[in-house]
Coordinates of C-alpha atoms in Angstrom, one line a residue:
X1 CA 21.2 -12.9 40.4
X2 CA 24.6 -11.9 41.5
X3 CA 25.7 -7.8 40.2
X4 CA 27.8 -9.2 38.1
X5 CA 25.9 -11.8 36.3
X6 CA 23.2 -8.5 35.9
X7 CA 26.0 -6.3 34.2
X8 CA 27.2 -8.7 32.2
X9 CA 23.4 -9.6 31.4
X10 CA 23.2 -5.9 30.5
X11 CA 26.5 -5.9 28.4
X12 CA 24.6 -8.9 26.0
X13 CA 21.7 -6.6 25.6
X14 CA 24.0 -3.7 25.1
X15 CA 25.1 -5.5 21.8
X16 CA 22.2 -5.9 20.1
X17 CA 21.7 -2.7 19.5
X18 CA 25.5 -3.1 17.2
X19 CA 24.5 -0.7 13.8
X20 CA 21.3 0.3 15.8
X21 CA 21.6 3.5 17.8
X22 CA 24.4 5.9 16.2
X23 CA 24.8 9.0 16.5
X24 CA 24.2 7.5 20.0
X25 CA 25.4 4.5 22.0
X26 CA 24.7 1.2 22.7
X27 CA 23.1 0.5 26.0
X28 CA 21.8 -2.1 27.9
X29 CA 19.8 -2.3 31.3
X30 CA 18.9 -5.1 33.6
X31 CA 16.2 -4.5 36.6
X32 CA 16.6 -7.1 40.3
X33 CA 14.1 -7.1 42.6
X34 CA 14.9 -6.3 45.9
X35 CA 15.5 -10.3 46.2
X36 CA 17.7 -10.2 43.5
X37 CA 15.2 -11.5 40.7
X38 CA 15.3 -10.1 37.4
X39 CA 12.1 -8.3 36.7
X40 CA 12.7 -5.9 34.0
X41 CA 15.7 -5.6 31.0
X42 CA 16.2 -3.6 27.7
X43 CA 18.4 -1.9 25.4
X44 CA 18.5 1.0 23.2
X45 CA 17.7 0.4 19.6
X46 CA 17.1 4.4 17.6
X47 CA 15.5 3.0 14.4
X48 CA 12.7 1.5 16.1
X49 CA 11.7 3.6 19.1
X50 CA 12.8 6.8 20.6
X51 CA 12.9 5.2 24.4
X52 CA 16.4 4.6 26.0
X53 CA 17.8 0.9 27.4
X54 CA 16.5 2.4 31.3
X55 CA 13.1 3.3 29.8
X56 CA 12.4 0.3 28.2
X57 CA 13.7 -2.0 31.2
X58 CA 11.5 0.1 33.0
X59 CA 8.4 -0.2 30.8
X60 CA 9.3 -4.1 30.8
X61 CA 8.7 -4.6 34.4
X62 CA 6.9 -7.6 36.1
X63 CA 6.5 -6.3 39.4
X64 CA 6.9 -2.5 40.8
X65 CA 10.0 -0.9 40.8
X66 CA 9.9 0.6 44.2
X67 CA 13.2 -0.8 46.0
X68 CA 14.7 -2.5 42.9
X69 CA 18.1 -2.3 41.6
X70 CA 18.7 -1.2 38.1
X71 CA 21.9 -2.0 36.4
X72 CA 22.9 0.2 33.6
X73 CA 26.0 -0.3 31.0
X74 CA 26.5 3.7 30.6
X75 CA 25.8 6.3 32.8
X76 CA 22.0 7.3 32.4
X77 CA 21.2 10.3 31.0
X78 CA 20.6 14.2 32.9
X79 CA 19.6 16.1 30.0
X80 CA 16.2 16.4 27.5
X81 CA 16.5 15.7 23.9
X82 CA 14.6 13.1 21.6
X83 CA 13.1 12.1 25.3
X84 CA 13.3 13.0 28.9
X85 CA 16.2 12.4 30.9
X86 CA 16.2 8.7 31.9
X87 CA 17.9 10.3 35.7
X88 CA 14.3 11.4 35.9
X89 CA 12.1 8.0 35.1
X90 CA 14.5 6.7 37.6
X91 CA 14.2 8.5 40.5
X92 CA 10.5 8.8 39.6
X93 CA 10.4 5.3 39.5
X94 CA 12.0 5.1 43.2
X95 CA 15.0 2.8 42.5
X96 CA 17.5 1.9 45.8
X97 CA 20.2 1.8 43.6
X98 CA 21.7 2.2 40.5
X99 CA 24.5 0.5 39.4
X100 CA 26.4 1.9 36.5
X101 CA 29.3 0.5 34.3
X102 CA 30.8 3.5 33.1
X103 CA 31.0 7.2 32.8
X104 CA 29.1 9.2 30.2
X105 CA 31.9 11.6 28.6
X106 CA 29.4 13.4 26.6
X107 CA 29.3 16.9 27.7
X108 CA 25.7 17.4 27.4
X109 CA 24.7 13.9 28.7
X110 CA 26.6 13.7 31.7
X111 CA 25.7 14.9 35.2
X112 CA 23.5 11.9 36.0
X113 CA 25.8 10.5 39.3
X114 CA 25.6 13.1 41.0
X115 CA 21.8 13.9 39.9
X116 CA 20.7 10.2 41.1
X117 CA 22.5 10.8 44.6
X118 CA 21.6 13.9 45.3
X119 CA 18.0 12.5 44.9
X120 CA 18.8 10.1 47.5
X121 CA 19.7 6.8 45.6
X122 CA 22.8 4.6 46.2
X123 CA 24.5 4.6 43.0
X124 CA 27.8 2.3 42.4
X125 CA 30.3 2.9 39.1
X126 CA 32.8 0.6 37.5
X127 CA 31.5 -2.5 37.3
X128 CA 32.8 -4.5 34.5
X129 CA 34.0 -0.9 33.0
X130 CA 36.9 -2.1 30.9
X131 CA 34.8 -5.1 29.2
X132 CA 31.5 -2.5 28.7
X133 CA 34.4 0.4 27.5
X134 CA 35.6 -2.1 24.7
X135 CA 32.1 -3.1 24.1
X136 CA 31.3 0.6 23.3
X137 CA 34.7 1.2 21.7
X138 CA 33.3 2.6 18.6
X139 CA 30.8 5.6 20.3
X140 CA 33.6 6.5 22.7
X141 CA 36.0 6.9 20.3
X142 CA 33.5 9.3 18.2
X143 CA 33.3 11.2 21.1
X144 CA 36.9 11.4 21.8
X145 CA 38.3 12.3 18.5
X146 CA 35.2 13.4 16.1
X147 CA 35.1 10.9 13.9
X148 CA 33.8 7.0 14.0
X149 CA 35.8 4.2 14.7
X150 CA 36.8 2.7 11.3
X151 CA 37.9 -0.9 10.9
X152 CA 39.1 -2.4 7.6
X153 CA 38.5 -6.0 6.8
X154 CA 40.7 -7.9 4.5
X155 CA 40.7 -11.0 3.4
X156 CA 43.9 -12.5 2.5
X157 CA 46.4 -15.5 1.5
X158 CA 48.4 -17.2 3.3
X159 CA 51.4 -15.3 1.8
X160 CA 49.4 -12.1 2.9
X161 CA 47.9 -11.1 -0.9
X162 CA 44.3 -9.4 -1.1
X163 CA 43.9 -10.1 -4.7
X164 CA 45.7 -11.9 -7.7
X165 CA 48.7 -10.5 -10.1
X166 CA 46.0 -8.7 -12.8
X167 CA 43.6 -7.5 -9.9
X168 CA 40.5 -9.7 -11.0
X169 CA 38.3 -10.4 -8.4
X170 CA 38.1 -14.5 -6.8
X171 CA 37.1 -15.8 -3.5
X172 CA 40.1 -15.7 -1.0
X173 CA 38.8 -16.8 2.2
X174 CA 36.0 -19.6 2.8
X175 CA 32.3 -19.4 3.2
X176 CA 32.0 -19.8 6.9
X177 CA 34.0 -16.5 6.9
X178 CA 31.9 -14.6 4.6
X179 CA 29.1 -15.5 6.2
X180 CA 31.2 -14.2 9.5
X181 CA 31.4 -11.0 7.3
X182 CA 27.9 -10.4 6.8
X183 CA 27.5 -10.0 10.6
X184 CA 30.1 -7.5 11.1
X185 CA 28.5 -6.0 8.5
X186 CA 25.0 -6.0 10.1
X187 CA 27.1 -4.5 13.5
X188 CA 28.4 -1.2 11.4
X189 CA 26.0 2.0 10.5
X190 CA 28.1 2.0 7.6
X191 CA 30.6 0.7 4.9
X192 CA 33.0 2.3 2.8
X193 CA 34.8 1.2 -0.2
X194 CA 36.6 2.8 -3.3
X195 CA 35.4 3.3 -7.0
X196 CA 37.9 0.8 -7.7
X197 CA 36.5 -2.3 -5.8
X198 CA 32.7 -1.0 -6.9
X199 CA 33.6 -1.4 -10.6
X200 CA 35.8 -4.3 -10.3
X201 CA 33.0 -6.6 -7.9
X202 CA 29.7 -4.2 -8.5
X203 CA 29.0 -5.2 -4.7
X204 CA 25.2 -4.1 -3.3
X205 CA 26.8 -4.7 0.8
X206 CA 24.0 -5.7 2.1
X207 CA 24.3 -7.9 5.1
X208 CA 23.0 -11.6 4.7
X209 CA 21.6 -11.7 8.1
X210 CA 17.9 -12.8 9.1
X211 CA 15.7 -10.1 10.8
X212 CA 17.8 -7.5 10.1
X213 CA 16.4 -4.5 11.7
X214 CA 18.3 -2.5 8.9
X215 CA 20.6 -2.0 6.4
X216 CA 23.8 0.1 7.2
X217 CA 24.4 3.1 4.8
X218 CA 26.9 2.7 2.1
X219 CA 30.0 4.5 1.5
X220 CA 31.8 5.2 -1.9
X221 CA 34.7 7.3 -2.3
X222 CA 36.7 8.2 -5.3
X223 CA 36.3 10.6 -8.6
X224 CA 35.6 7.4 -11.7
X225 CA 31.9 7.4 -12.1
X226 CA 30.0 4.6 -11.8
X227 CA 27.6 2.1 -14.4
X228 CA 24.1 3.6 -13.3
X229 CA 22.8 -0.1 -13.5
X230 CA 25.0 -0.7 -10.4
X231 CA 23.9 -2.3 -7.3
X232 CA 25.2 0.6 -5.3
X233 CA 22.5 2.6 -7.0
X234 CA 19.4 0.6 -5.8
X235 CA 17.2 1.4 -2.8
X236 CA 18.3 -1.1 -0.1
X237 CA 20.2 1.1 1.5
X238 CA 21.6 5.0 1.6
X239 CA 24.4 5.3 -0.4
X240 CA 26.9 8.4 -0.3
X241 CA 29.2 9.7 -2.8
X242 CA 32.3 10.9 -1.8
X243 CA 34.0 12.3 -5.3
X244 CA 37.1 13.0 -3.5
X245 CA 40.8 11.7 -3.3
X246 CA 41.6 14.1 -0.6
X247 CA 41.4 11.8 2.9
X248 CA 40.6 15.0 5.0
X249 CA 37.5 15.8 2.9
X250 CA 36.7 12.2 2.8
X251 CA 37.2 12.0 6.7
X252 CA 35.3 15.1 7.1
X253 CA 31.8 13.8 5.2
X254 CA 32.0 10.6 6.8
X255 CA 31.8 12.4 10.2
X256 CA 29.6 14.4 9.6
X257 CA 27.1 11.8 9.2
X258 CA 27.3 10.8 13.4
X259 CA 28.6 7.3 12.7
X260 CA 30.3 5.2 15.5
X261 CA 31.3 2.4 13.4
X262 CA 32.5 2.2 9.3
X263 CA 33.8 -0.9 8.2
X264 CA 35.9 -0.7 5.0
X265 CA 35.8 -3.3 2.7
X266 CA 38.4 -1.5 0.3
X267 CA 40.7 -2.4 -2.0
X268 CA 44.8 -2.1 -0.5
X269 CA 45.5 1.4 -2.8
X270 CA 42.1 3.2 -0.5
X271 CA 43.0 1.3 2.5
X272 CA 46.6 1.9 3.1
X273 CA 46.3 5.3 2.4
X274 CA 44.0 6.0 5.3
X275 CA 46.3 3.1 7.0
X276 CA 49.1 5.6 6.2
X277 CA 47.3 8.6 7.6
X278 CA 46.2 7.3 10.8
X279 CA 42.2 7.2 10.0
X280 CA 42.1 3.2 10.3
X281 CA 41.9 2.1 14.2
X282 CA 41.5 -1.4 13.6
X283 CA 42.3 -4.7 11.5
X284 CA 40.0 -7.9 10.8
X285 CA 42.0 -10.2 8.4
X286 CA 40.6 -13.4 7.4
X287 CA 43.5 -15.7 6.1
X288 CA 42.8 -18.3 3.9
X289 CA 45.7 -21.2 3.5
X290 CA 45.7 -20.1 -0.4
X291 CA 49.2 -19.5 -1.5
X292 CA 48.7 -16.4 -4.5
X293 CA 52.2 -16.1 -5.0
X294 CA 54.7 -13.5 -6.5
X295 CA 52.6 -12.0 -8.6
X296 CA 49.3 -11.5 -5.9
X297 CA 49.0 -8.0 -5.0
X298 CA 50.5 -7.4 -1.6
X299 CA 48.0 -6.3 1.6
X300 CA 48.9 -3.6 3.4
X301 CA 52.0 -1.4 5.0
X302 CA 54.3 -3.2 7.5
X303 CA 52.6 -1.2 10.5
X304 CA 52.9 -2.0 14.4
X305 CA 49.7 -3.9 15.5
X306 CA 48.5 -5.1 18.4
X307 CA 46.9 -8.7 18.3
X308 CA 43.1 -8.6 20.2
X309 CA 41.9 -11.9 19.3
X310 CA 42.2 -14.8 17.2
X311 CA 39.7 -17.6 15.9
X312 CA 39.8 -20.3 13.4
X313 CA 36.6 -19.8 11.1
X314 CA 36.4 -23.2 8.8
X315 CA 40.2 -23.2 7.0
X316 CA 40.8 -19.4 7.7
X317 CA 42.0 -18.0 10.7
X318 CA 40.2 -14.5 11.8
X319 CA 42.7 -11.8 12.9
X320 CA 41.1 -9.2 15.2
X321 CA 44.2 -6.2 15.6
X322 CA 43.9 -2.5 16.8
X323 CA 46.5 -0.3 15.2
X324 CA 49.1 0.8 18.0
X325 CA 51.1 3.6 15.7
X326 CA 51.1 4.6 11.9
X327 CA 54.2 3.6 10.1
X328 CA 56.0 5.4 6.7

């Protein structure tokens, strides 16, 4: 296997651990054999064990590792915490080389480059960094800024209305883009939504994906109180009640809880005014070819954003933007 084909192997396994791993980040790790066959691979995954994507390549291994390669989306790590420093099972598990995607900026966590070559290993960096860097958008944003990435989904008619002229709720987009929803929602630690849409849709937001490892946490935020026979209220998953209007204080408890990832699947008044304020980073509208009309409640804020990626899911078409600068 070419060391491209390996990082890119390692990227895919980096993924699965999407809604998996906060307050850390995703990882992945591919092992070659000396003749370039893949003998080990793994990624990190917190809620079911404690080991690191290098650890459990390492434990995965066919064949010794003596001489092997190891390929490694994020820089491993130089410190002890939860468990050893995964600089030390590699050097102890006498790799040649390590090849690493990108940099650890983590303060505490970083160090590892310099540790593996000082311990006599040939270690490469940047390999497929700016495909691995979006991959892990959402950790190295927390890390840069304090709080998690947050990314509001919408879905919307094709005269860009979220809901109709009395605010009831109705299906908008189609069902092969719900069921596209459910696994963005299996790929967030949590989601957020306002009193508002919790009264008006009594939503439980649990994902609809088979062999979900588990549910992310859920998010309310506003002062009305709630029907105790809610969904929100049962055991499926931890739900946090933000009785605040204030969007510091909101923004505050959300990061406190060492998210990378909220998805917000709020209603426009919520939305827009985080939109407004800077604390939404990214866009996923679904747009149905419904026509709501004059009297459907309009989206969100004419805002400057950058088009990512587009898809046609069923009727809709999926909208992936990031925000480029906050308008009003």
């Amino acid at each position: 296997m070419q060391s491209t084909q390996a990082m890119q192997r390692a990227l895919t396994l980096s993924e699965k651990g999407y809604g998996l791993t906060y307050p850390n980040p995703i990882v992945g790790a591919v092992i070659t054999n000396p003749a370039g066959e893949v003998i080990g691979e793994g990624f990190h995954q917190r809620f079911t064990s404690v080991d690191h994507a290098e650890v459990v390549a390492i434990k995965s291994s066919t064949q010794p590792l003596k001489g092997s390669t190891i390929y490694v989306t994020l820089e491993p790590c130089n410190h002890v915490g939860a468990t050893p420093a995964c600089t030390s099972a590699i050097i102890d598990s006498e790799f040649a080389r390590v090849v690493i995607a990108t940099e650890d900026p983590h303060a505490i966590a970083s160090g590892g480059i310099q540790t593996l070559r000082d311990a006599g290993i040939d270690v490469e960096v940047g390999l497929l960094a700016p495909d691995i860097e979006f991959s892990n958008r959402s950790w190295l944003h927390k890390i840069a800024t304090g709080r998690p990435r947050m990314i509001w989904k919408l879905a919307i008619s094709h005269d860009n209305k979220i809901a109709q002229g009395d605010g009831s709720p109705r299906w908008i987009s189609c069902e092969q883009s719900r069921a596209d929803v459910q696994v963005l929602r299996s790929q967030s630690d949590a989601i957020l939504i306002g009193t508002g849409t919790a009264l008006a849709d009594n939503p439980h937001l649990i994902p609809r994906v088979e062999g979900l490892l588990r549910n992310p946490d859920r998010i309310v935020v506003g002062t009305r109180e709630l029907p105790e026979n809610h969904n929100l209220f049962d055991k499926s998953a931890q739900t946090t009640f933000i009785k605040s209007n204030n969007l510091e204080e909101i923004i505050s408890e959300i990061s406190s809880h060492g998210y990378n990832q909220v998805l917000l699947e709020c209603g426009p008044t919520l939305g827009n005014a985080l939109l407004k304020a800077g604390y939404i980073d990214e866009l996923v509208i679904y747009q149905s070819p419904e026509i709501l009309g004059e009297d459907g409640i309009d989206a969100f804020l004419d805002l400057d954003f950058e088009l990512i990626k587009q898809d046609q899911i069923g009727v809709d078409t999926k909208s992936h933007y990031f925000i480029k600068k906050v308008g009003g």
